[in-house]
Amino acid sequence: MTTLGAVYLEAGLFSRLGGKVKELSGSIQTVAIVTDDTVKDLYLRPAIDSFERAGLRPLCFSIPPGEESKSAAMYIALLNWLAESRLTRTDAIAALGGGVVGDLAGFAAATYLRGIPLVQIPTTLLAMVDSSIGGKTGIDLPAGKNLAGAFYQPLATFCDPELLAPLPPEVLTDGWAEAVKYGMIRSAPLLESLSSSLLLAPNAEIIKTCIGIKQDIVQRDEFDTGERQLLNFGHTVGHAIETLSGYTVSHGRAVAIGMSVITRAAVRKGLCPPECQTALERALAVFGLPQQTDYSPAALYEASLSDKKRAGGAITEIIPRAAGECVLHKMPSGELLDWITLGVQP
Ligand code: GLY
């Protein structure tokens, strides 16, 4: 069983960040905060204050927001900055931001000096419920998303739901798509509660449930060789849509479409009851998440072939069997085209 970093989830936690990091490791002296220019304006000053109050020396590297920053060029620039700043193995990187910041900073932490301590401080719902948990780090290559990276567990993840307050609804929506994913793969009750239109804002309870599902799965399959692949539900087609759109379709929206395509295909193939599709569609509709794409099946299939889920001539797709239950389904790569073709039809 793997040892995942501790996850702290508490409203107001952010102001006590410095002390918490100090508690984790007395040897950390310098904290290299990696953030983006949007998050910087909101949260860099209080983060610096908190680290300084704890007697730590904060430094900052800020990137332009957006998927384009998860590039090889930015990764090298970050490594060079860490080296110029003379970060040592007893210092730490703090990823303050959403999924892009967490993946990039995490990959730098995994590889700089062959690995230095990392703390994740997610500031988006998507990062809180998914990307900051479980140790996946990486960057994109021109051929596709997340094609270079490492499994590298953070020392700790600090989730403060109060940080979500200033987020525009469209950014929250991306996180809700991942929450719907957890409902589909593991918890019909979660899917049901997400479908309740009473849920207007993320609350600690929902975040805790999603994190619990993810930790449970990652504990058993840290390196993504089996059960963890369930977390990729909707992601093969989702990543294809992100790539084809040049990342103008956001991750959560792309995954929402990906989940819809595969679920429609599974129902049409008689592998899953229509009630499952209804439950998914209801939950996605609550958050205004899209369920259709205009990209052709051939284009989606072509773009999905660079996906990591392909091994030899086969691809492992995640298909629903019922609301709250998905399974891994290994198929020849060519069969994926049938699935996509069946699933994109309205
Ligand atoms: N986001 C999928 C995973 O962490 O495995």
XYZ file of N, CA, C and O in Angstrom, residues 89-226:
552
model
N 17.574 20.288 -1.373
C 16.667 19.168 -1.101
C 15.936 19.311 0.222
O 14.976 18.600 0.481
N 16.385 20.209 1.089
C 15.676 20.386 2.359
C 14.738 21.587 2.292
O 14.167 21.986 3.296
N 14.601 22.188 1.100
C 13.595 23.224 0.912
C 12.341 22.592 0.308
O 12.238 21.366 0.241
N 11.399 23.416 -0.140
C 10.151 22.843 -0.665
C 9.571 23.714 -1.766
O 9.844 24.924 -1.831
N 8.776 23.073 -2.602
C 7.975 23.800 -3.597
C 6.532 23.787 -3.110
O 6.026 22.754 -2.654
N 5.874 24.941 -3.207
C 4.450 25.026 -2.871
C 3.690 25.379 -4.146
O 3.922 26.442 -4.729
N 2.821 24.475 -4.585
C 2.021 24.725 -5.790
C 0.737 25.431 -5.366
O -0.138 24.813 -4.765
N 0.653 26.727 -5.658
C -0.501 27.529 -5.242
C -1.324 27.845 -6.492
O -0.997 28.756 -7.253
N -2.375 27.067 -6.734
C -3.176 27.328 -7.932
C -4.040 26.147 -8.309
O -4.349 25.280 -7.482
N -4.402 26.104 -9.574
C -5.254 25.033 -10.083
C -4.437 23.887 -10.662
O -3.248 23.720 -10.343
N -5.068 23.150 -11.569
C -4.448 21.930 -12.088
C -3.168 22.182 -12.863
O -2.213 21.400 -12.758
N -3.109 23.260 -13.634
C -1.914 23.534 -14.444
C -0.716 23.792 -13.526
O 0.359 23.196 -13.676
N -0.928 24.668 -12.539
C 0.151 24.983 -11.593
C 0.573 23.722 -10.838
O 1.770 23.425 -10.695
N -0.399 22.959 -10.366
C -0.093 21.760 -9.580
C 0.691 20.731 -10.378
O 1.657 20.148 -9.883
N 0.290 20.519 -11.631
C 0.973 19.514 -12.464
C 2.394 19.951 -12.804
O 3.343 19.162 -12.738
N 2.540 21.231 -13.186
C 3.863 21.750 -13.568
C 4.804 21.808 -12.359
O 5.943 21.312 -12.409
N 4.318 22.407 -11.276
C 5.160 22.526 -10.072
C 5.475 21.144 -9.513
O 6.592 20.890 -9.037
N 4.498 20.238 -9.594
C 4.716 18.880 -9.095
C 5.790 18.162 -9.889
O 6.637 17.462 -9.331
N 5.777 18.348 -11.207
C 6.778 17.685 -12.049
C 8.167 18.275 -11.777
O 9.169 17.552 -11.725
N 8.219 19.584 -11.556
C 9.504 20.208 -11.208
C 9.980 19.666 -9.855
O 11.165 19.334 -9.691
N 9.058 19.531 -8.886
C 9.450 19.006 -7.568
C 9.939 17.562 -7.685
O 10.872 17.153 -6.996
N 9.317 16.800 -8.579
C 9.689 15.387 -8.735
C 11.070 15.237 -9.357
O 11.753 14.231 -9.124
N 11.509 16.219 -10.117
C 12.723 16.039 -10.912
C 13.891 16.960 -10.515
O 15.038 16.609 -10.742
N 13.600 18.122 -9.955
C 14.680 19.026 -9.555
C 15.494 18.344 -8.445
O 14.924 17.877 -7.448
N 16.769 18.254 -8.607
C 17.659 17.550 -7.664
C 17.182 16.125 -7.392
O 17.323 15.592 -6.309
N 16.518 15.536 -8.378
C 15.922 14.181 -8.292
C 14.821 14.099 -7.234
O 14.524 13.032 -6.699
N 14.240 15.252 -6.917
C 13.078 15.227 -6.027
C 13.246 16.075 -4.783
O 14.156 15.841 -3.998
N 12.407 17.109 -4.646
C 12.408 17.884 -3.399
C 10.960 17.944 -2.875
O 10.018 17.728 -3.636
N 10.781 18.216 -1.576
C 9.428 18.189 -1.001
C 8.459 19.135 -1.720
O 8.843 20.218 -2.177
N 7.222 18.665 -1.779
C 6.160 19.402 -2.489
C 4.952 19.527 -1.581
O 4.559 18.556 -0.925
N 4.356 20.714 -1.530
C 3.023 20.834 -0.925
C 2.079 21.413 -1.972
O 2.466 22.274 -2.770
N 0.873 20.895 -1.977
C -0.140 21.364 -2.918
C -1.117 22.262 -2.166
O -1.633 21.885 -1.101
N -1.382 23.430 -2.732
C -2.379 24.350 -2.151
C -3.368 24.676 -3.265
O -3.252 25.699 -3.966
N -4.352 23.780 -3.494
C -5.268 23.970 -4.621
C -6.192 25.165 -4.396
O -6.679 25.382 -3.290
N -6.406 25.928 -5.465
C -7.280 27.102 -5.361
C -8.504 26.982 -6.268
O -9.262 27.933 -6.390
N -8.646 25.841 -6.958
C -9.861 25.623 -7.750
C -10.539 24.346 -7.238
O -9.883 23.492 -6.621
N -11.821 24.225 -7.555
C -12.546 23.017 -7.137
C -11.948 21.785 -7.809
O -11.785 20.740 -7.180
N -11.604 21.927 -9.086
C -11.037 20.786 -9.816
C -9.738 20.312 -9.153
O -9.515 19.115 -8.966
N -8.909 21.256 -8.772
C -7.640 20.869 -8.148
C -7.890 20.264 -6.763
O -7.208 19.330 -6.358
N -8.892 20.799 -6.036
C -9.157 20.255 -4.691
C -9.657 18.818 -4.745
O -9.260 17.989 -3.947
N -10.575 18.555 -5.692
C -11.177 17.210 -5.692
C -10.378 16.208 -6.517
O -10.596 15.011 -6.409
N -9.475 16.691 -7.363
C -8.807 15.732 -8.246
C -7.305 15.947 -8.395
O -6.500 15.192 -7.869
N -6.904 17.018 -9.097
C -5.512 17.050 -9.569
C -4.464 17.218 -8.472
O -3.313 16.834 -8.667
N -4.846 17.770 -7.316
C -3.822 17.948 -6.267
C -3.652 16.687 -5.421
O -2.774 16.623 -4.568
N -4.504 15.695 -5.674
C -4.506 14.471 -4.864
C -3.969 13.309 -5.701
O -4.354 13.154 -6.868
N -3.121 12.502 -5.143
C -2.765 11.238 -5.805
C -1.438 11.228 -6.518
O -1.004 10.194 -7.008
N -0.772 12.389 -6.639
C 0.617 12.374 -7.079
C 0.883 12.355 -8.570
O 2.009 12.124 -8.988
N -0.142 12.595 -9.401
C 0.177 12.692 -10.835
C 0.692 14.100 -11.118
O 0.056 15.092 -10.742
N 1.849 14.178 -11.793
C 2.410 15.477 -12.157
C 2.810 15.405 -13.623
O 2.988 14.320 -14.153
N 2.960 16.536 -14.276
C 3.417 16.439 -15.655
C 3.190 17.690 -16.478
O 2.665 18.705 -16.001
N 3.600 17.564 -17.720
C 3.440 18.646 -18.695
C 2.866 18.063 -19.991
O 2.861 16.840 -20.184
N 2.404 18.949 -20.857
C 1.882 18.522 -22.159
C 3.009 18.553 -23.203
O 3.968 19.317 -23.067
N 2.865 17.733 -24.217
C 3.755 17.791 -25.382
C 2.887 18.162 -26.580
O 1.653 18.030 -26.516
N 3.484 18.620 -27.677
C 2.659 18.963 -28.844
C 1.754 17.799 -29.263
O 0.640 18.000 -29.741
N 2.174 16.558 -29.033
C 1.366 15.395 -29.450
C 0.190 15.133 -28.516
O -0.700 14.352 -28.870
N 0.162 15.739 -27.346
C -0.982 15.484 -26.467
C -0.731 15.902 -25.035
O 0.380 16.296 -24.655
N -1.796 15.772 -24.260
C -1.803 16.257 -22.883
C -1.098 15.275 -21.944
O -1.239 14.062 -22.097
N -0.368 15.813 -20.996
C 0.252 15.009 -19.921
C 1.154 13.887 -20.439
O 1.237 12.831 -19.815
N 1.818 14.107 -21.559
C 2.609 13.007 -22.123
C 3.985 12.856 -21.464
O 4.676 11.868 -21.694
N 4.402 13.844 -20.666
C 5.626 13.676 -19.880
C 5.290 13.988 -18.432
O 4.593 14.964 -18.154
N 5.750 13.155 -17.520
C 5.413 13.422 -16.122
C 5.950 12.365 -15.196
O 6.741 11.511 -15.591
N 5.512 12.434 -13.943
C 5.985 11.495 -12.930
C 4.903 11.313 -11.882
O 4.078 12.209 -11.679
N 4.908 10.144 -11.249
C 4.087 9.969 -10.054
C 4.918 10.474 -8.885
O 6.021 9.967 -8.643
N 4.437 11.461 -8.194
C 5.230 12.045 -7.106
C 4.272 12.575 -6.032
O 3.554 13.546 -6.265
N 4.267 11.914 -4.892
C 3.290 12.275 -3.860
C 3.708 13.557 -3.127
O 4.870 13.696 -2.731
N 2.775 14.475 -2.941
C 3.098 15.665 -2.139
C 3.248 15.281 -0.668
O 2.673 14.289 -0.235
N 4.020 16.099 0.056
C 4.072 15.916 1.517
C 2.674 16.093 2.080
O 2.250 15.373 2.968
N 1.974 17.081 1.554
C 0.614 17.351 2.027
C -0.134 18.198 1.017
O 0.467 18.906 0.204
N -1.460 18.090 1.074
C -2.336 18.960 0.288
C -3.196 19.746 1.272
O -3.774 19.163 2.196
N -3.231 21.038 1.088
C -4.015 21.908 1.983
C -5.203 22.464 1.213
O -5.026 23.292 0.312
N -6.389 22.021 1.565
C -7.602 22.495 0.875
C -8.381 23.423 1.794
O -8.846 23.000 2.860
N -8.524 24.646 1.380
C -9.346 25.594 2.127
C -10.507 26.008 1.222
O -10.326 26.804 0.286
N -11.722 25.477 1.485
C -12.855 25.778 0.605
C -13.151 27.273 0.490
O -13.740 27.705 -0.496
N -12.691 28.064 1.471
C -12.931 29.516 1.384
C -12.211 30.134 0.187
O -12.613 31.188 -0.316
N -11.146 29.478 -0.299
C -10.418 30.017 -1.453
C -11.262 29.970 -2.726
O -10.938 30.621 -3.717
N -12.343 29.175 -2.681
C -13.165 29.036 -3.894
C -14.120 30.213 -4.081
O -14.674 30.390 -5.165
N -14.302 30.999 -3.020
C -15.329 32.060 -3.057
C -15.200 33.010 -4.255
O -16.213 33.334 -4.886
N -14.006 33.485 -4.606
C -13.948 34.447 -5.724
C -14.026 33.815 -7.110
O -14.009 34.538 -8.109
N -14.098 32.493 -7.191
C -14.034 31.847 -8.517
C -15.276 32.131 -9.343
O -16.398 32.005 -8.856
N -15.093 32.486 -10.623
C -16.271 32.641 -11.485
C -16.951 31.287 -11.680
O -16.276 30.249 -11.653
N -18.283 31.295 -11.884
C -19.009 30.026 -11.993
C -18.423 29.088 -13.037
O -18.390 27.876 -12.834
N -17.910 29.650 -14.149
C -17.418 28.744 -15.206
C -16.177 27.968 -14.768
O -15.914 26.874 -15.276
N -15.422 28.521 -13.821
C -14.251 27.781 -13.323
C -14.701 26.689 -12.340
O -14.210 25.560 -12.360
N -15.683 27.036 -11.491
C -16.231 26.020 -10.583
C -16.810 24.845 -11.364
O -16.682 23.683 -10.984
N -17.450 25.175 -12.483
C -18.116 24.159 -13.285
C -17.163 23.036 -13.685
O -17.534 21.862 -13.721
N -15.916 23.387 -13.969
C -14.930 22.367 -14.335
C -14.722 21.363 -13.212
O -14.560 20.171 -13.445
N -14.712 21.872 -11.980
C -14.550 20.975 -10.837
C -15.770 20.092 -10.650
O -15.657 18.912 -10.298
N -16.948 20.659 -10.912
C -18.171 19.856 -10.761
C -18.158 18.663 -11.714
O -18.696 17.593 -11.397
N -17.561 18.837 -12.893
C -17.503 17.716 -13.846
C -16.731 16.544 -13.229
O -17.126 15.380 -13.365
N -15.651 16.848 -12.524
C -14.879 15.759 -11.893
C -15.672 15.146 -10.741
O -15.598 13.943 -10.481
N -16.451 15.983 -10.031
C -17.286 15.445 -8.944
C -18.333 14.479 -9.521
O -18.580 13.405 -8.962
N -18.917 14.856 -10.666
C -19.884 13.972 -11.331
C -19.184 12.665 -11.722
O -19.744 11.566 -11.581
N -17.943 12.778 -12.162
C -17.166 11.574 -12.515
C -17.072 10.621 -11.316
O -17.296 9.416 -11.448
N -16.756 11.170 -10.128
C -16.674 10.302 -8.934
C -18.012 9.628 -8.661
O -18.067 8.469 -8.277
N -19.088 10.384 -8.856
C -20.412 9.792 -8.663
C -20.628 8.638 -9.625
O -21.088 7.564 -9.237
N -20.252 8.844 -10.874
C -20.476 7.804 -11.893
C -19.625 6.556 -11.625
O -20.086 5.437 -11.832
N -18.380 6.761 -11.188
C -17.524 5.561 -11.063
C -17.711 4.840 -9.735
O -17.477 3.658 -9.642
N -18.153 5.565 -8.698
C -18.098 4.944 -7.378
C -19.309 5.178 -6.465
O -19.524 4.451 -5.530
N -20.118 6.211 -6.731
C -21.112 6.532 -5.710
C -22.401 7.091 -6.313
O -22.492 8.286 -6.623
N -23.415 6.214 -6.406
C -24.716 6.682 -6.887
C -25.298 7.762 -5.953
O -25.879 8.745 -6.434
N -25.135 7.642 -4.607
C -25.654 8.706 -3.724
C -24.998 10.066 -4.002
O -25.662 11.100 -3.954
N -23.680 10.057 -4.300
C -23.014 11.326 -4.626
C -23.616 11.909 -5.901
O -23.922 13.105 -5.974
N -23.815 11.047 -6.887
C -24.395 11.512 -8.157
C -25.777 12.117 -7.911
O -26.126 13.165 -8.450
N -26.515 11.447 -7.045
C -27.863 11.908 -6.707
C -27.794 13.286 -6.026
O -28.516 14.211 -6.381
N -26.871 13.437 -5.068
C -26.817 14.730 -4.363
C -26.310 15.831 -5.292
O -26.723 16.985 -5.173
N -25.439 15.477 -6.245
C -24.986 16.489 -7.203
C -26.133 16.927 -8.118
O -26.144 18.046 -8.626
N -27.073 16.014 -8.316
C -28.197 16.330 -9.202
C -29.206 17.250 -8.537
O -30.122 17.754 -9.187
N -29.043 17.434 -7.230
C -29.978 18.303 -6.523
C -29.636 19.760 -6.818
O -28.533 20.214 -6.559
N -30.587 20.478 -7.353
C -30.301 21.866 -7.728
C -30.133 22.741 -6.488
O -29.836 23.918 -6.582
N -30.306 22.122 -5.284
C -30.123 22.898 -4.051
C -28.642 23.172 -3.792
O -28.283 24.043 -3.028
N -27.809 22.393 -4.465
C -26.376 22.524 -4.231
C -25.821 23.685 -5.059
O -25.438 23.515 -6.199
N -25.795 24.854 -4.456
C -25.411 26.026 -5.240
C -23.923 26.329 -5.173
O -23.370 26.934 -6.066
N -23.298 25.925 -4.082
C -21.878 26.217 -3.927
C -21.176 24.971 -3.409
O -21.792 24.146 -2.741
N -19.877 24.826 -3.717
C -19.173 23.649 -3.217
C -19.115 23.693 -1.699
O -18.919 24.765 -1.125
N -19.328 22.585 -1.054
C -19.166 22.573 0.398
C -18.142 21.519 0.779
O -17.803 20.630 0.009
N -17.652 21.654 2.016
C -16.558 20.784 2.463
C -16.963 19.321 2.402
O -16.130 18.453 2.115
N -18.242 19.047 2.636
C -18.702 17.654 2.658
C -18.525 16.981 1.288
O -18.043 15.855 1.174
N -18.961 17.705 0.234
C -18.829 17.157 -1.126
C -17.346 16.992 -1.481
O -16.931 15.983 -2.041
N -16.544 18.006 -1.151
C -15.105 17.936 -1.460
C -14.488 16.736 -0.738
O -13.724 15.957 -1.324
N -14.881 16.550 0.524
C -14.345 15.438 1.327
C -14.725 14.085 0.702
O -13.906 13.168 0.630
N -15.965 13.985 0.246
C -16.408 12.720 -0.368
C -15.574 12.422 -1.609
O -15.110 11.293 -1.809
N -15.383 13.435 -2.457
C -14.604 13.221 -3.696
C -13.158 12.838 -3.366
O -12.609 11.895 -3.948
N -12.552 13.553 -2.431
C -11.159 13.253 -2.059
C -11.072 11.836 -1.494
O -10.143 11.077 -1.804
N -12.073 11.466 -0.679
C -12.074 10.122 -0.081
C -12.106 9.040 -1.155
O -11.378 8.048 -1.077
N -12.946 9.242 -2.173
C -13.029 8.249 -3.256
C -11.676 8.156 -3.964
O -11.148 7.086 -4.220
N -11.099 9.322 -4.254
C -9.831 9.299 -4.988
C -8.728 8.642 -4.160
O -7.978 7.799 -4.664
N -8.634 9.008 -2.887
C -7.562 8.428 -2.059
C -7.714 6.919 -1.941
O -6.733 6.177 -1.998
N -8.951 6.491 -1.784
C -9.229 5.061 -1.648
C -8.706 4.298 -2.872
O -8.062 3.251 -2.752
N -8.979 4.855 -4.044
C -8.559 4.194 -5.286
C -7.037 4.259 -5.444
O -6.385 3.254 -5.755
N -6.460 5.446 -5.192
C -5.011 5.610 -5.407
C -4.199 4.778 -4.415
O -3.134 4.259 -4.752
N -4.718 4.624 -3.197
C -4.023 3.769 -2.210
C -3.778 2.382 -2.780
O -2.756 1.760 -2.527
N -4.751 1.895 -3.554
C -4.628 0.522 -4.066
C -3.879 0.447 -5.396
O -3.433 -0.615 -5.795
N -3.784 1.571 -6.100
C -3.169 1.516 -7.440
C -2.510 2.856 -7.759
O -2.940 3.585 -8.647
N -1.431 3.135 -7.019
C -0.774 4.438 -7.190
C -0.322 4.669 -8.632
O -0.412 5.788 -9.158
N 0.183 3.605 -9.265
C 0.842 3.803 -10.553
C -0.063 3.537 -11.756
O 0.405 3.305 -12.869
N -1.364 3.527 -11.523
C -2.299 3.590 -12.648
C -2.255 2.354 -13.549
O -2.437 2.467 -14.763
N -2.016 1.205 -12.939
C -1.952 -0.003 -13.770
C -3.291 -0.735 -13.803
O -3.480 -1.661 -14.574
N -4.220 -0.349 -12.950
C -5.508 -1.041 -12.902
C -6.622 -0.114 -12.460
O -7.028 0.796 -13.189
